[in-house]
Tab-separated table of C-alpha atoms in Angstrom:
chain	number	residue	atom	x	y	z
D	13	UNK	CA	101.075	147.280	68.719
D	14	UNK	CA	98.036	148.744	70.702
D	15	UNK	CA	96.141	146.469	73.166
D	16	UNK	CA	92.412	146.379	72.685
D	17	UNK	CA	90.351	145.875	76.409
D	18	UNK	CA	86.811	145.244	76.944
D	19	UNK	CA	85.287	146.396	79.769
D	20	UNK	CA	82.128	144.428	81.070
D	21	UNK	CA	80.452	146.715	83.756
D	22	UNK	CA	77.069	148.480	84.231
D	23	UNK	CA	78.677	151.445	86.418
D	24	UNK	CA	78.928	154.203	83.905
D	25	UNK	CA	80.647	156.746	85.989
D	26	UNK	CA	82.732	153.737	86.748
D	27	UNK	CA	83.425	152.769	83.162
D	28	UNK	CA	84.050	156.163	81.611
D	29	UNK	CA	86.759	156.679	84.589
D	30	UNK	CA	87.973	153.634	83.696
D	31	UNK	CA	87.680	153.973	80.330
D	32	UNK	CA	89.577	157.328	80.057
D	33	UNK	CA	92.313	155.920	82.381
D	34	UNK	CA	93.305	153.171	79.998
D	35	UNK	CA	93.164	155.303	77.063
D	36	UNK	CA	95.529	157.828	78.630
D	37	UNK	CA	98.033	155.014	79.142
D	38	UNK	CA	97.830	153.721	75.759
D	39	UNK	CA	95.032	151.211	75.209
D	40	UNK	CA	91.697	150.823	73.261
D	41	UNK	CA	89.193	150.098	75.058
D	42	UNK	CA	85.716	149.412	74.766
D	43	UNK	CA	83.309	149.143	77.447
D	44	UNK	CA	79.291	147.039	77.824
D	45	UNK	CA	77.058	147.519	80.599
D	46	UNK	CA	75.400	144.271	80.300
D	47	UNK	CA	76.153	140.915	79.750
D	48	UNK	CA	74.465	140.843	76.345
D	49	UNK	CA	76.063	143.655	75.562
D	50	UNK	CA	79.623	141.784	76.428
D	51	UNK	CA	78.797	138.650	74.629
D	52	UNK	CA	77.505	140.774	71.470
D	53	UNK	CA	81.268	142.644	71.513
D	54	UNK	CA	83.362	139.486	72.668
D	55	UNK	CA	81.221	137.735	69.074
D	56	UNK	CA	81.765	139.963	66.504
D	57	UNK	CA	85.699	141.364	67.723
D	58	UNK	CA	88.433	140.209	69.231
D	59	UNK	CA	90.078	141.312	72.639
D	60	UNK	CA	93.284	141.053	74.147
D	61	UNK	CA	92.057	141.404	77.895
D	62	UNK	CA	88.786	141.719	79.635
D	63	UNK	CA	87.913	143.387	82.524
D	64	UNK	CA	84.395	141.548	83.826
D	65	UNK	CA	81.980	142.938	86.891
D	66	UNK	CA	80.934	140.138	88.490
D	67	UNK	CA	77.790	141.656	89.453
D	68	UNK	CA	75.347	143.315	86.392
D	69	UNK	CA	71.666	143.700	85.468
D	70	UNK	CA	70.740	140.666	83.092
D	71	UNK	CA	72.780	138.284	85.716
D	72	UNK	CA	76.157	136.829	87.438
D	73	UNK	CA	79.694	137.667	85.482
D	74	UNK	CA	80.250	134.076	86.895
D	75	UNK	CA	78.380	132.472	84.035
D	76	UNK	CA	80.473	134.661	81.646
D	77	UNK	CA	82.913	133.591	82.702
D	78	UNK	CA	82.235	129.952	82.706
D	79	UNK	CA	80.519	130.120	78.584
D	80	UNK	CA	84.173	131.753	77.739
D	81	UNK	CA	86.411	128.893	79.671
D	82	UNK	CA	84.164	126.417	77.294
D	83	UNK	CA	84.720	128.064	74.053
D	84	UNK	CA	88.254	127.343	72.207
D	85	UNK	CA	88.133	130.862	70.657
D	86	UNK	CA	87.931	132.195	73.994
D	87	UNK	CA	89.696	129.939	76.378
D	88	UNK	CA	92.891	131.837	76.380
D	89	UNK	CA	91.763	135.288	76.516
D	90	UNK	CA	93.269	137.087	80.009
D	91	UNK	CA	90.488	137.429	82.224
D	92	UNK	CA	90.105	140.390	85.172
D	93	UNK	CA	86.858	139.864	87.474
D	94	UNK	CA	85.866	142.912	89.344
D	95	UNK	CA	83.980	142.260	92.827
D	96	UNK	CA	82.089	144.195	95.536
D	97	UNK	CA	81.477	140.902	97.045
D	98	UNK	CA	83.386	140.614	100.448
D	99	UNK	CA	82.926	136.405	100.665
D	100	UNK	CA	86.793	135.008	99.514
D	101	UNK	CA	84.545	132.293	98.396
D	102	UNK	CA	82.780	134.454	95.449
D	103	UNK	CA	86.581	135.032	94.427
D	104	UNK	CA	87.764	131.317	94.341
D	105	UNK	CA	84.411	129.919	92.977
D	106	UNK	CA	85.320	132.960	90.059
D	107	UNK	CA	88.966	131.239	89.879
D	108	UNK	CA	87.924	128.311	90.412
D	109	UNK	CA	86.231	128.444	87.046
D	110	UNK	CA	88.861	130.264	84.666
D	111	UNK	CA	89.739	133.921	85.852
D	112	UNK	CA	93.266	134.571	85.782
D	113	UNK	CA	93.111	137.620	88.599
D	114	UNK	CA	90.693	139.973	90.537
D	115	UNK	CA	89.922	143.462	91.571
D	116	UNK	CA	88.038	143.958	95.002
D	117	UNK	CA	86.011	147.264	94.326
D	118	UNK	CA	86.385	150.127	95.034
D	119	UNK	CA	90.145	150.022	93.668
D	120	UNK	CA	92.506	152.651	92.492
D	121	UNK	CA	93.021	152.801	88.768
D	122	UNK	CA	96.501	152.562	88.920
D	123	UNK	CA	96.421	149.519	90.820
D	124	UNK	CA	93.537	148.485	87.776
D	125	UNK	CA	96.207	149.662	85.144
D	126	UNK	CA	99.076	147.103	86.836
D	127	UNK	CA	97.313	144.253	86.665
D	128	UNK	CA	96.081	144.284	82.945
D	129	UNK	CA	99.668	145.049	82.338
D	130	UNK	CA	100.364	141.396	84.453
D	131	UNK	CA	98.197	139.770	82.786
D	132	UNK	CA	99.196	140.730	79.627
D	133	UNK	CA	102.973	140.295	79.849
D	134	UNK	CA	102.244	136.478	81.234
D	135	UNK	CA	99.671	136.607	77.748
D	136	UNK	CA	102.207	137.788	75.175
D	137	UNK	CA	103.693	134.919	72.881
D	138	UNK	CA	107.457	134.331	73.937
D	139	UNK	CA	109.468	133.922	70.616
D	140	UNK	CA	112.171	131.514	72.368
D	141	UNK	CA	109.574	129.580	74.265
D	142	UNK	CA	110.013	126.693	71.238
D	143	UNK	CA	110.910	123.741	73.657
D	144	UNK	CA	107.920	120.927	74.836
D	145	UNK	CA	108.167	119.525	78.325
D	146	UNK	CA	107.731	115.883	78.527
D	147	UNK	CA	106.816	113.642	81.649
D	148	UNK	CA	105.198	110.407	81.235
D	149	UNK	CA	102.360	111.028	79.501
D	150	UNK	CA	102.199	114.765	80.008
D	151	UNK	CA	103.401	117.239	77.614
D	152	UNK	CA	104.075	120.810	77.915
D	153	UNK	CA	104.087	122.822	75.096
D	154	UNK	CA	106.428	125.790	75.732
D	155	UNK	CA	106.121	127.661	72.314
D	156	UNK	CA	102.328	126.635	71.581
D	157	UNK	CA	101.710	127.338	75.074
D	158	UNK	CA	99.573	124.435	75.899
D	159	UNK	CA	99.857	120.940	77.696
D	160	UNK	CA	98.717	117.943	76.892
D	161	UNK	CA	98.151	114.529	78.375
D	162	UNK	CA	97.929	111.257	76.131
D	163	UNK	CA	97.781	113.718	73.224
D	164	UNK	CA	94.630	115.748	73.972
D	165	UNK	CA	94.968	119.100	74.745
D	166	UNK	CA	94.017	120.149	78.680
D	167	UNK	CA	91.835	122.776	79.645
D	168	UNK	CA	93.824	125.477	81.380
D	169	UNK	CA	93.743	129.080	81.635
D	170	UNK	CA	96.321	131.172	80.277
D	171	UNK	CA	97.425	131.555	84.162
D	172	UNK	CA	97.602	127.747	84.972
D	173	UNK	CA	100.066	126.962	82.136
D	174	UNK	CA	102.157	129.648	83.446
D	175	UNK	CA	101.776	127.857	86.663
D	176	UNK	CA	102.468	124.949	85.862
D	177	UNK	CA	105.698	125.674	83.562
D	178	UNK	CA	107.109	127.284	86.725
D	179	UNK	CA	106.241	124.107	88.560
D	180	UNK	CA	107.481	121.478	85.520
D	181	UNK	CA	111.079	123.621	84.857
D	182	UNK	CA	112.072	122.558	88.546
D	183	UNK	CA	110.769	119.043	88.554
D	184	UNK	CA	111.970	117.642	92.315
D	185	UNK	CA	112.426	121.758	93.858
D	186	UNK	CA	110.047	122.222	96.377
D	187	UNK	CA	109.054	125.773	95.734
D	188	UNK	CA	107.202	128.485	98.662
D	189	UNK	CA	103.996	130.509	97.037
D	190	UNK	CA	106.239	133.199	97.216
D	191	UNK	CA	108.947	131.837	94.898
D	192	UNK	CA	105.956	130.735	92.530
D	193	UNK	CA	104.514	134.206	92.515
D	194	UNK	CA	108.249	136.190	91.771
D	195	UNK	CA	108.771	133.647	88.896
D	196	UNK	CA	104.951	134.741	87.391
D	197	UNK	CA	106.765	138.250	87.318
D	198	UNK	CA	105.207	139.942	89.640
D	199	UNK	CA	101.414	138.912	89.047
D	200	UNK	CA	99.670	140.568	91.492
D	201	UNK	CA	97.378	138.231	93.602
D	202	UNK	CA	98.792	138.283	96.819
D	203	UNK	CA	99.997	134.959	98.481
D	204	UNK	CA	97.622	134.630	101.632
D	205	UNK	CA	94.741	135.257	99.034
D	206	UNK	CA	95.475	131.210	98.715
D	207	UNK	CA	94.880	132.057	95.238
D	208	UNK	CA	97.827	129.592	93.859
D	209	UNK	CA	96.253	126.946	95.649
D	210	UNK	CA	92.891	127.366	93.714
D	211	UNK	CA	94.653	127.581	90.499
D	212	UNK	CA	96.897	124.164	91.478
D	213	UNK	CA	94.321	122.448	92.060
D	214	UNK	CA	92.580	122.834	88.807
D	215	UNK	CA	95.680	121.915	87.343
D	216	UNK	CA	96.097	119.045	89.127
D	217	UNK	CA	92.304	118.071	87.964
D	218	UNK	CA	93.638	118.296	84.626
D	219	UNK	CA	96.570	116.569	84.279
D	220	UNK	CA	96.114	114.073	86.912
D	221	UNK	CA	93.206	112.586	85.660
D	222	UNK	CA	93.710	108.773	86.489
D	223	UNK	CA	93.082	108.126	90.551
D	224	UNK	CA	94.811	104.951	90.658
D	225	UNK	CA	98.324	106.943	88.594
D	226	UNK	CA	100.482	109.105	91.823
D	227	UNK	CA	100.074	112.667	92.084
D	228	UNK	CA	101.898	115.042	89.593
D	229	UNK	CA	102.020	118.090	91.733
D	230	UNK	CA	102.988	117.272	95.152
D	231	UNK	CA	102.026	119.602	98.110
D	232	UNK	CA	104.850	119.763	100.990
D	233	UNK	CA	103.329	121.023	104.380
D	234	UNK	CA	104.558	123.898	105.658
D	235	UNK	CA	106.536	125.014	102.555
D	236	UNK	CA	104.807	124.243	99.232
D	237	UNK	CA	104.915	122.361	96.159
D	238	UNK	CA	106.737	120.416	94.010
D	239	UNK	CA	106.573	118.967	90.558
D	240	UNK	CA	107.461	115.230	90.380
D	241	UNK	CA	110.432	114.073	88.835
D	242	UNK	CA	109.473	110.664	87.903
D	243	UNK	CA	105.922	109.574	87.189
D	244	UNK	CA	106.361	106.119	90.251
D	245	UNK	CA	106.848	109.696	92.594
D	246	UNK	CA	104.991	109.451	96.067
D	247	UNK	CA	101.290	110.297	96.299
D	248	UNK	CA	101.057	114.240	97.405
D	249	UNK	CA	101.526	114.460	101.524
């Protein structure tokens, strides 16, 4: 089945080039030159992934990112943001708001294609994942790709869910950033970007809602992260 992509970017020349390249790679691609046009297409149709520029003529792409993650219909939509901004803070904010990946401009079309494929690969349902991992108040349903705390669905992006699964499937084992990246099946974000740190911070905010309770995801300085085996695990160092 052909994957459908939406590209939201006001650079007509770049959009035409990207659309042609992705079409040639087997994707069905629609483009929009503004936030308003992007919202219309998202409301009218379903897409398998979104490539979103942050600097648009009628607003900031981060606003649309925030809206999508607040909507149950689009919360899990794989989202790759494009940015010409050089400040790391802009990329961190985008990741915190729920973007799964980012690509700085200018970029090579082959790299964009690789990143889009990686997003779609991680979002694809896994037919054998029908197990539910349970850790006290937290349960992780691999089949439905959802985490629940006290029975209530946790607000996580698809990439954050995958990251949580990687940690939870190796409870008590310290995983380095490189090991986490490998387990995420070739996620293109480089470890030095500290993007994993940003996503883990978001995961903690969602699954560790009670400051009086011990941490579930612990930081091991100089080594990486570990998912605590027991609810009474020591606080994160």
